[in-house]
Amino acid sequence: GAVVSQHPSWVICKSGTSVKIECRSLDFQATTMFWYRQFPKQSLMLMATSNEGSKATYEQGVEKDKFLINHASLTLSTLTVTSAHPEDSSFYICSARDIQRIGETQYFGPGTRLLVL
Amino acid sequence: RKEVEQDPGPFNVPEGATVAFNCTYSNSASQSFFWYRQDCRKEPKLLMSVYSSGNEDGRFTAQLNRASQYISLLIRDSKLSDSATYLCVVNVGRTDKLIFGTGTRLQVFP
C-alpha cells in the first residue's frame, strides 16, 4: 500500500527556533499534499494545501509567513515553523494523494510531535 | 455550527457488543465520506469509505443519508482491539480538502 513518511517524528526546541518537517511519499507521486495540525483532544485541522511547483494554499487563520511550505518535487513537501513559540506545540500530520489513483483518499504520514519550550 | 459533528463519547462497551456511531455534516455539496480510526498519539488510518448505498467490511457497516446529511458506523462483535477514536471525515464541497470531526472514543472492555 501507499506509504507516506515524515521526519522528524518528534522535536523539542527552544522558543524562537525554526523547525523543518519533511513529508515524503515513498512509493507514489503526489502533486498535492496536505498539512494538518492536531491539538490534544481536538480534531485534525487543515492548515494548508501544498501544490507541487506552485505556492501553497493556506486555510483561513493560518499565517503563511509563519508556516512556510515548499513542495519542490512530486514526492517531497516541507513545512517550516518559523520562530516557533510554545503555542505552536502540536501534532503536525501530512497527507498525500496518489495522482495515479483517481478517487482514492489521502494517505497520512505518521505525524511529527513538536514541543516548543 | 461545526462542519462535521460527532458525539465525543466515550462509549464503553463489553467485548462482543454492537455499537453505533453517528455523524452529521453541514455542507450539502460534500461528495466523499469516510470513517477513519485514530489510535492514541498516532496518525488517522482509513477504516472505510462511505457510499450512498451503504457498505459493509467484515464487522463494520457504514451508512450515508444524504437527505439528512447523516453518516453512521456500526461495529458488530466488538473486539478489544477496536478501542480507538473514530473520526467522521467529509470532503469540502467538490474539493480534495477533508474536514474531520472531533472523533468518538470507543473503549471495549473484557
PDB file of C-alpha atoms in Angstrom:
ATOM      1  CA  GLY A   1       0.000   0.000   0.000  1.00  0.00           C
ATOM      2  CA  ALA A   2       0.907   3.635  -0.337  1.00  0.00           C
ATOM      3  CA  VAL A   3       3.335   4.904   2.278  1.00  0.00           C
ATOM      4  CA  VAL A   4       3.952   8.427   3.483  1.00  0.00           C
ATOM      5  CA  SER A   5       6.824   9.203   5.806  1.00  0.00           C
ATOM      6  CA  GLN A   6       7.506  12.202   7.989  1.00  0.00           C
ATOM      7  CA  HIS A   7      10.723  13.360   9.538  1.00  0.00           C
ATOM      8  CA  PRO A   8      11.416  14.009  12.303  1.00  0.00           C
ATOM      9  CA  SER A   9       8.862  12.035  14.301  1.00  0.00           C
ATOM     10  CA  TRP A  10       9.305  14.370  17.235  1.00  0.00           C
ATOM     11  CA  VAL A  11      11.225  17.521  18.038  1.00  0.00           C
ATOM     12  CA  ILE A  12      11.800  19.618  21.111  1.00  0.00           C
ATOM     13  CA  CYS A  13      13.133  23.108  20.581  1.00  0.00           C
ATOM     14  CA  LYS A  14      13.559  26.443  22.275  1.00  0.00           C
ATOM     15  CA  SER A  15      11.220  29.321  21.637  1.00  0.00           C
ATOM     16  CA  GLY A  16      12.330  31.362  18.627  1.00  0.00           C
ATOM     17  CA  THR A  17      13.830  28.410  16.770  1.00  0.00           C
ATOM     18  CA  SER A  18      12.673  27.427  13.291  1.00  0.00           C
ATOM     19  CA  VAL A  19      11.714  23.804  12.765  1.00  0.00           C
ATOM     20  CA  LYS A  20      11.518  21.998   9.434  1.00  0.00           C
ATOM     21  CA  ILE A  21       9.301  18.960   8.929  1.00  0.00           C
ATOM     22  CA  GLU A  22       9.575  16.770   5.848  1.00  0.00           C
ATOM     23  CA  CYS A  23       6.781  14.763   4.273  1.00  0.00           C
ATOM     24  CA  ARG A  24       7.630  12.166   1.635  1.00  0.00           C
ATOM     25  CA  SER A  25       5.522   9.864  -0.474  1.00  0.00           C
ATOM     26  CA  LEU A  26       7.653   6.742  -0.711  1.00  0.00           C
ATOM     27  CA  ASP A  27       6.106   4.682  -3.478  1.00  0.00           C
ATOM     28  CA  PHE A  28       3.910   7.081  -5.409  1.00  0.00           C
ATOM     29  CA  GLN A  29       3.868  10.593  -6.802  1.00  0.00           C
ATOM     30  CA  ALA A  30       1.791  13.311  -5.208  1.00  0.00           C
ATOM     31  CA  THR A  31       1.088  16.641  -6.897  1.00  0.00           C
ATOM     32  CA  THR A  32      -0.856  17.645  -3.823  1.00  0.00           C
ATOM     33  CA  MET A  33      -0.018  17.177  -0.183  1.00  0.00           C
ATOM     34  CA  PHE A  34      -1.901  18.480   2.810  1.00  0.00           C
ATOM     35  CA  TRP A  35      -0.643  19.702   6.165  1.00  0.00           C
ATOM     36  CA  TYR A  36      -2.757  19.288   9.289  1.00  0.00           C
ATOM     37  CA  ARG A  37      -2.339  20.199  12.915  1.00  0.00           C
ATOM     38  CA  GLN A  38      -3.943  18.461  15.867  1.00  0.00           C
ATOM     39  CA  PHE A  39      -4.002  19.827  19.393  1.00  0.00           C
ATOM     40  CA  PRO A  40      -4.713  17.459  22.308  1.00  0.00           C
ATOM     41  CA  LYS A  41      -8.277  16.153  22.373  1.00  0.00           C
ATOM     42  CA  GLN A  42      -9.143  18.112  19.259  1.00  0.00           C
ATOM     43  CA  SER A  43      -9.680  17.143  15.673  1.00  0.00           C
ATOM     44  CA  LEU A  44      -7.244  17.438  12.807  1.00  0.00           C
ATOM     45  CA  MET A  45      -7.364  20.905  11.313  1.00  0.00           C
ATOM     46  CA  LEU A  46      -6.220  21.509   7.763  1.00  0.00           C
ATOM     47  CA  MET A  47      -3.535  24.174   7.692  1.00  0.00           C
ATOM     48  CA  ALA A  48      -2.639  24.324   4.027  1.00  0.00           C
ATOM     49  CA  THR A  49      -2.639  22.532   0.709  1.00  0.00           C
ATOM     50  CA  SER A  50       0.798  22.071  -0.781  1.00  0.00           C
ATOM     51  CA  ASN A  51       0.959  22.080  -4.574  1.00  0.00           C
ATOM     52  CA  GLU A  52       3.999  20.778  -6.433  1.00  0.00           C
ATOM     53  CA  GLY A  53       5.729  23.572  -8.301  1.00  0.00           C
ATOM     54  CA  SER A  54       3.471  26.355  -7.073  1.00  0.00           C
ATOM     55  CA  LYS A  55       2.535  28.256  -3.953  1.00  0.00           C
ATOM     56  CA  ALA A  56       0.691  26.596  -1.131  1.00  0.00           C
ATOM     57  CA  THR A  57      -2.906  27.476  -0.373  1.00  0.00           C
ATOM     58  CA  TYR A  58      -3.440  28.359   3.275  1.00  0.00           C
ATOM     59  CA  GLU A  59      -6.625  27.966   5.286  1.00  0.00           C
ATOM     60  CA  GLN A  60      -8.164  30.967   6.953  1.00  0.00           C
ATOM     61  CA  GLY A  61      -6.352  31.947  10.111  1.00  0.00           C
ATOM     62  CA  VAL A  62      -3.077  30.195   9.218  1.00  0.00           C
ATOM     63  CA  GLU A  63      -0.157  32.601   8.820  1.00  0.00           C
ATOM     64  CA  LYS A  64       1.688  31.826   5.631  1.00  0.00           C
ATOM     65  CA  ASP A  65       4.790  33.715   6.766  1.00  0.00           C
ATOM     66  CA  LYS A  66       4.964  31.631   9.901  1.00  0.00           C
ATOM     67  CA  PHE A  67       4.288  28.246   8.336  1.00  0.00           C
ATOM     68  CA  LEU A  68       6.396  28.096   5.212  1.00  0.00           C
ATOM     69  CA  ILE A  69       5.561  25.305   2.803  1.00  0.00           C
ATOM     70  CA  ASN A  70       7.701  24.115  -0.066  1.00  0.00           C
ATOM     71  CA  HIS A  71       6.728  21.349  -2.484  1.00  0.00           C
ATOM     72  CA  ALA A  72       9.729  21.088  -4.734  1.00  0.00           C
ATOM     73  CA  SER A  73       9.145  17.616  -6.125  1.00  0.00           C
ATOM     74  CA  LEU A  74       6.370  15.092  -6.624  1.00  0.00           C
ATOM     75  CA  THR A  75       7.457  13.162  -3.556  1.00  0.00           C
ATOM     76  CA  LEU A  76       8.501  15.804  -1.051  1.00  0.00           C
ATOM     77  CA  SER A  77       6.812  18.656   0.781  1.00  0.00           C
ATOM     78  CA  THR A  78       8.315  20.540   3.712  1.00  0.00           C
ATOM     79  CA  LEU A  79       6.692  22.613   6.426  1.00  0.00           C
ATOM     80  CA  THR A  80       8.877  25.083   8.296  1.00  0.00           C
ATOM     81  CA  VAL A  81       7.558  26.544  11.524  1.00  0.00           C
ATOM     82  CA  THR A  82       9.440  29.814  11.772  1.00  0.00           C
ATOM     83  CA  SER A  83      10.245  31.385  15.130  1.00  0.00           C
ATOM     84  CA  ALA A  84       8.318  28.709  16.967  1.00  0.00           C
ATOM     85  CA  HIS A  85       6.554  29.580  20.209  1.00  0.00           C
ATOM     86  CA  PRO A  86       5.042  27.336  22.894  1.00  0.00           C
ATOM     87  CA  GLU A  87       1.568  27.771  21.388  1.00  0.00           C
ATOM     88  CA  ASP A  88       2.871  26.116  18.206  1.00  0.00           C
ATOM     89  CA  SER A  89       3.412  22.893  20.140  1.00  0.00           C
ATOM     90  CA  SER A  90       1.189  20.373  18.431  1.00  0.00           C
ATOM     91  CA  PHE A  91       0.987  17.183  16.369  1.00  0.00           C
ATOM     92  CA  TYR A  92       1.670  18.024  12.717  1.00  0.00           C
ATOM     93  CA  ILE A  93       0.486  15.481  10.155  1.00  0.00           C
ATOM     94  CA  CYS A  94       0.852  15.499   6.407  1.00  0.00           C
ATOM     95  CA  SER A  95      -1.118  13.549   3.854  1.00  0.00           C
ATOM     96  CA  ALA A  96      -0.667  12.889   0.183  1.00  0.00           C
ATOM     97  CA  ARG A  97      -2.847  11.815  -2.671  1.00  0.00           C
ATOM     98  CA  ASP A  98      -1.640   9.407  -5.363  1.00  0.00           C
ATOM     99  CA  ILE A  99      -2.030  11.141  -8.733  1.00  0.00           C
ATOM    100  CA  GLN A 100      -2.337   7.767 -10.468  1.00  0.00           C
ATOM    101  CA  ARG A 101      -5.297   6.652  -8.385  1.00  0.00           C
ATOM    102  CA  ILE A 102      -8.300   8.790  -9.139  1.00  0.00           C
ATOM    103  CA  GLY A 103     -10.892   8.884  -6.373  1.00  0.00           C
ATOM    104  CA  GLU A 104      -8.592   7.410  -3.744  1.00  0.00           C
ATOM    105  CA  THR A 105      -8.446   9.094  -0.410  1.00  0.00           C
ATOM    106  CA  GLN A 106      -5.402  10.601   1.183  1.00  0.00           C
ATOM    107  CA  TYR A 107      -2.592   8.647   2.812  1.00  0.00           C
ATOM    108  CA  PHE A 108      -1.361  10.064   6.083  1.00  0.00           C
ATOM    109  CA  GLY A 109       2.144  10.289   7.408  1.00  0.00           C
ATOM    110  CA  PRO A 110       2.864   9.143  10.967  1.00  0.00           C
ATOM    111  CA  GLY A 111       2.983  12.723  12.238  1.00  0.00           C
ATOM    112  CA  THR A 112       5.544  14.936  13.927  1.00  0.00           C
ATOM    113  CA  ARG A 113       5.190  15.959  17.538  1.00  0.00           C
ATOM    114  CA  LEU A 114       6.550  19.432  18.160  1.00  0.00           C
ATOM    115  CA  LEU A 115       7.204  20.724  21.654  1.00  0.00           C
ATOM    116  CA  VAL A 116       8.412  24.299  21.958  1.00  0.00           C
ATOM    117  CA  LEU A 117       9.858  25.214  25.317  1.00  0.00           C
TER     118      LEU A 117
ATOM    119  CA  ARG B   1     -22.315  25.102  13.795  1.00  0.00           C
ATOM    120  CA  LYS B   2     -19.409  22.727  13.238  1.00  0.00           C
ATOM    121  CA  GLU B   3     -18.981  21.391   9.736  1.00  0.00           C
ATOM    122  CA  VAL B   4     -18.770  17.808  10.983  1.00  0.00           C
ATOM    123  CA  GLU B   5     -20.300  16.904  14.325  1.00  0.00           C
ATOM    124  CA  GLN B   6     -19.834  13.758  16.342  1.00  0.00           C
ATOM    125  CA  ASP B   7     -20.665  12.652  19.858  1.00  0.00           C
ATOM    126  CA  PRO B   8     -17.240  12.592  21.573  1.00  0.00           C
ATOM    127  CA  GLY B   9     -18.202   9.684  23.822  1.00  0.00           C
ATOM    128  CA  PRO B  10     -16.559   7.786  25.336  1.00  0.00           C
ATOM    129  CA  PHE B  11     -18.528   4.696  24.519  1.00  0.00           C
ATOM    130  CA  ASN B  12     -17.566   1.947  26.951  1.00  0.00           C
ATOM    131  CA  VAL B  13     -18.791  -1.432  25.738  1.00  0.00           C
ATOM    132  CA  PRO B  14     -18.013  -5.062  26.580  1.00  0.00           C
ATOM    133  CA  GLU B  15     -16.384  -7.403  24.115  1.00  0.00           C
ATOM    134  CA  GLY B  16     -18.906  -8.828  21.687  1.00  0.00           C
ATOM    135  CA  ALA B  17     -21.231  -5.845  21.884  1.00  0.00           C
ATOM    136  CA  THR B  18     -22.621  -3.959  18.921  1.00  0.00           C
ATOM    137  CA  VAL B  19     -22.014  -0.224  18.945  1.00  0.00           C
ATOM    138  CA  ALA B  20     -23.117   2.540  16.585  1.00  0.00           C
ATOM    139  CA  PHE B  21     -21.650   5.976  15.974  1.00  0.00           C
ATOM    140  CA  ASN B  22     -23.372   8.855  14.244  1.00  0.00           C
ATOM    141  CA  CYS B  23     -22.129  11.922  12.480  1.00  0.00           C
ATOM    142  CA  THR B  24     -23.765  14.905  10.805  1.00  0.00           C
ATOM    143  CA  TYR B  25     -22.244  17.265   8.261  1.00  0.00           C
ATOM    144  CA  SER B  26     -23.307  20.737   7.230  1.00  0.00           C
ATOM    145  CA  ASN B  27     -22.121  21.114   3.631  1.00  0.00           C
ATOM    146  CA  SER B  28     -24.733  19.613   1.325  1.00  0.00           C
ATOM    147  CA  ALA B  29     -22.265  19.799  -1.585  1.00  0.00           C
ATOM    148  CA  SER B  30     -19.911  17.259   0.016  1.00  0.00           C
ATOM    149  CA  GLN B  31     -19.260  14.271  -2.197  1.00  0.00           C
ATOM    150  CA  SER B  32     -16.962  11.946  -0.298  1.00  0.00           C
ATOM    151  CA  PHE B  33     -17.383  10.483   3.136  1.00  0.00           C
ATOM    152  CA  PHE B  34     -15.093   8.357   5.245  1.00  0.00           C
ATOM    153  CA  TRP B  35     -14.589   6.804   8.618  1.00  0.00           C
ATOM    154  CA  TYR B  36     -11.046   6.919   9.938  1.00  0.00           C
ATOM    155  CA  ARG B  37      -9.652   5.304  13.026  1.00  0.00           C
ATOM    156  CA  GLN B  38      -7.077   7.065  15.181  1.00  0.00           C
ATOM    157  CA  ASP B  39      -5.179   5.346  17.952  1.00  0.00           C
ATOM    158  CA  CYS B  40      -3.693   7.359  20.764  1.00  0.00           C
ATOM    159  CA  ARG B  41      -0.786   9.551  19.579  1.00  0.00           C
ATOM    160  CA  LYS B  42      -0.897   8.074  16.081  1.00  0.00           C
ATOM    161  CA  GLU B  43      -1.969   9.297  12.676  1.00  0.00           C
ATOM    162  CA  PRO B  44      -5.504   8.575  11.416  1.00  0.00           C
ATOM    163  CA  LYS B  45      -5.938   5.489   9.270  1.00  0.00           C
ATOM    164  CA  LEU B  46      -8.723   4.923   6.797  1.00  0.00           C
ATOM    165  CA  LEU B  47     -11.274   2.454   8.081  1.00  0.00           C
ATOM    166  CA  MET B  48     -13.708   2.660   5.203  1.00  0.00           C
ATOM    167  CA  SER B  49     -15.262   4.947   2.654  1.00  0.00           C
ATOM    168  CA  VAL B  50     -18.993   5.504   2.918  1.00  0.00           C
ATOM    169  CA  TYR B  51     -21.235   5.090  -0.106  1.00  0.00           C
ATOM    170  CA  SER B  52     -24.830   6.135  -0.657  1.00  0.00           C
ATOM    171  CA  SER B  53     -25.954   2.535  -0.932  1.00  0.00           C
ATOM    172  CA  GLY B  54     -24.314   1.652   2.347  1.00  0.00           C
ATOM    173  CA  ASN B  55     -21.347  -0.664   2.586  1.00  0.00           C
ATOM    174  CA  GLU B  56     -20.004  -3.378   4.788  1.00  0.00           C
ATOM    175  CA  ASP B  57     -16.496  -4.559   5.550  1.00  0.00           C
ATOM    176  CA  GLY B  58     -16.448  -7.524   7.889  1.00  0.00           C
ATOM    177  CA  ARG B  59     -17.812  -6.398  11.251  1.00  0.00           C
ATOM    178  CA  PHE B  60     -18.095  -2.783  10.114  1.00  0.00           C
ATOM    179  CA  THR B  61     -21.094  -1.278   8.319  1.00  0.00           C
ATOM    180  CA  ALA B  62     -21.328   2.316   7.156  1.00  0.00           C
ATOM    181  CA  GLN B  63     -24.450   4.149   6.045  1.00  0.00           C
ATOM    182  CA  LEU B  64     -24.995   7.523   4.413  1.00  0.00           C
ATOM    183  CA  ASN B  65     -28.204   9.524   4.365  1.00  0.00           C
ATOM    184  CA  ARG B  66     -27.683  12.481   2.039  1.00  0.00           C
ATOM    185  CA  ALA B  67     -31.132  13.970   2.681  1.00  0.00           C
ATOM    186  CA  SER B  68     -30.443  14.198   6.402  1.00  0.00           C
ATOM    187  CA  GLN B  69     -26.687  14.764   5.943  1.00  0.00           C
ATOM    188  CA  TYR B  70     -26.042  11.953   8.327  1.00  0.00           C
ATOM    189  CA  ILE B  71     -23.421   9.199   8.402  1.00  0.00           C
ATOM    190  CA  SER B  72     -23.261   6.186  10.655  1.00  0.00           C
ATOM    191  CA  LEU B  73     -20.831   3.435  11.549  1.00  0.00           C
ATOM    192  CA  LEU B  74     -21.912   0.152  13.106  1.00  0.00           C
ATOM    193  CA  ILE B  75     -19.404  -2.180  14.713  1.00  0.00           C
ATOM    194  CA  ARG B  76     -20.571  -5.696  15.477  1.00  0.00           C
ATOM    195  CA  ASP B  77     -18.932  -8.196  17.817  1.00  0.00           C
ATOM    196  CA  SER B  78     -16.590  -5.589  19.296  1.00  0.00           C
ATOM    197  CA  LYS B  79     -13.018  -6.623  19.977  1.00  0.00           C
ATOM    198  CA  LEU B  80     -10.589  -5.171  22.494  1.00  0.00           C
ATOM    199  CA  SER B  81      -8.502  -4.032  19.528  1.00  0.00           C
ATOM    200  CA  ASP B  82     -11.383  -1.856  18.312  1.00  0.00           C
ATOM    201  CA  SER B  83     -10.658   0.572  21.157  1.00  0.00           C
ATOM    202  CA  ALA B  84      -9.727   3.823  19.431  1.00  0.00           C
ATOM    203  CA  THR B  85     -11.154   7.153  18.342  1.00  0.00           C
ATOM    204  CA  TYR B  86     -13.332   7.005  15.248  1.00  0.00           C
ATOM    205  CA  LEU B  87     -13.248  10.068  13.048  1.00  0.00           C
ATOM    206  CA  CYS B  88     -16.021  11.038  10.675  1.00  0.00           C
ATOM    207  CA  VAL B  89     -14.474  12.748   7.652  1.00  0.00           C
ATOM    208  CA  VAL B  90     -16.137  14.656   4.841  1.00  0.00           C
ATOM    209  CA  ASN B  91     -14.654  16.412   1.863  1.00  0.00           C
ATOM    210  CA  VAL B  92     -15.160  20.130   1.377  1.00  0.00           C
ATOM    211  CA  GLY B  93     -17.698  20.528  -1.370  1.00  0.00           C
ATOM    212  CA  ARG B  94     -16.173  19.282  -4.589  1.00  0.00           C
ATOM    213  CA  THR B  95     -12.560  19.687  -3.487  1.00  0.00           C
ATOM    214  CA  ASP B  96      -9.909  17.336  -2.167  1.00  0.00           C
ATOM    215  CA  LYS B  97      -9.893  19.035   1.212  1.00  0.00           C
ATOM    216  CA  LEU B  98     -11.074  16.941   4.128  1.00  0.00           C
ATOM    217  CA  ILE B  99     -12.905  18.114   7.227  1.00  0.00           C
ATOM    218  CA  PHE B 100     -12.519  15.944  10.290  1.00  0.00           C
ATOM    219  CA  GLY B 101     -14.978  15.546  13.106  1.00  0.00           C
ATOM    220  CA  THR B 102     -13.603  15.635  16.616  1.00  0.00           C
ATOM    221  CA  GLY B 103     -13.990  11.887  16.852  1.00  0.00           C
ATOM    222  CA  THR B 104     -15.890   9.427  19.005  1.00  0.00           C
ATOM    223  CA  ARG B 105     -13.868   7.493  21.510  1.00  0.00           C
ATOM    224  CA  LEU B 106     -14.600   3.792  21.889  1.00  0.00           C
ATOM    225  CA  GLN B 107     -13.322   1.699  24.765  1.00  0.00           C
ATOM    226  CA  VAL B 108     -14.010  -2.029  24.613  1.00  0.00           C
ATOM    227  CA  PHE B 109     -13.520  -3.855  27.901  1.00  0.00           C
ATOM    228  CA  PRO B 110     -13.139  -7.604  28.602  1.00  0.00           C
TER     229      PRO B 110
END
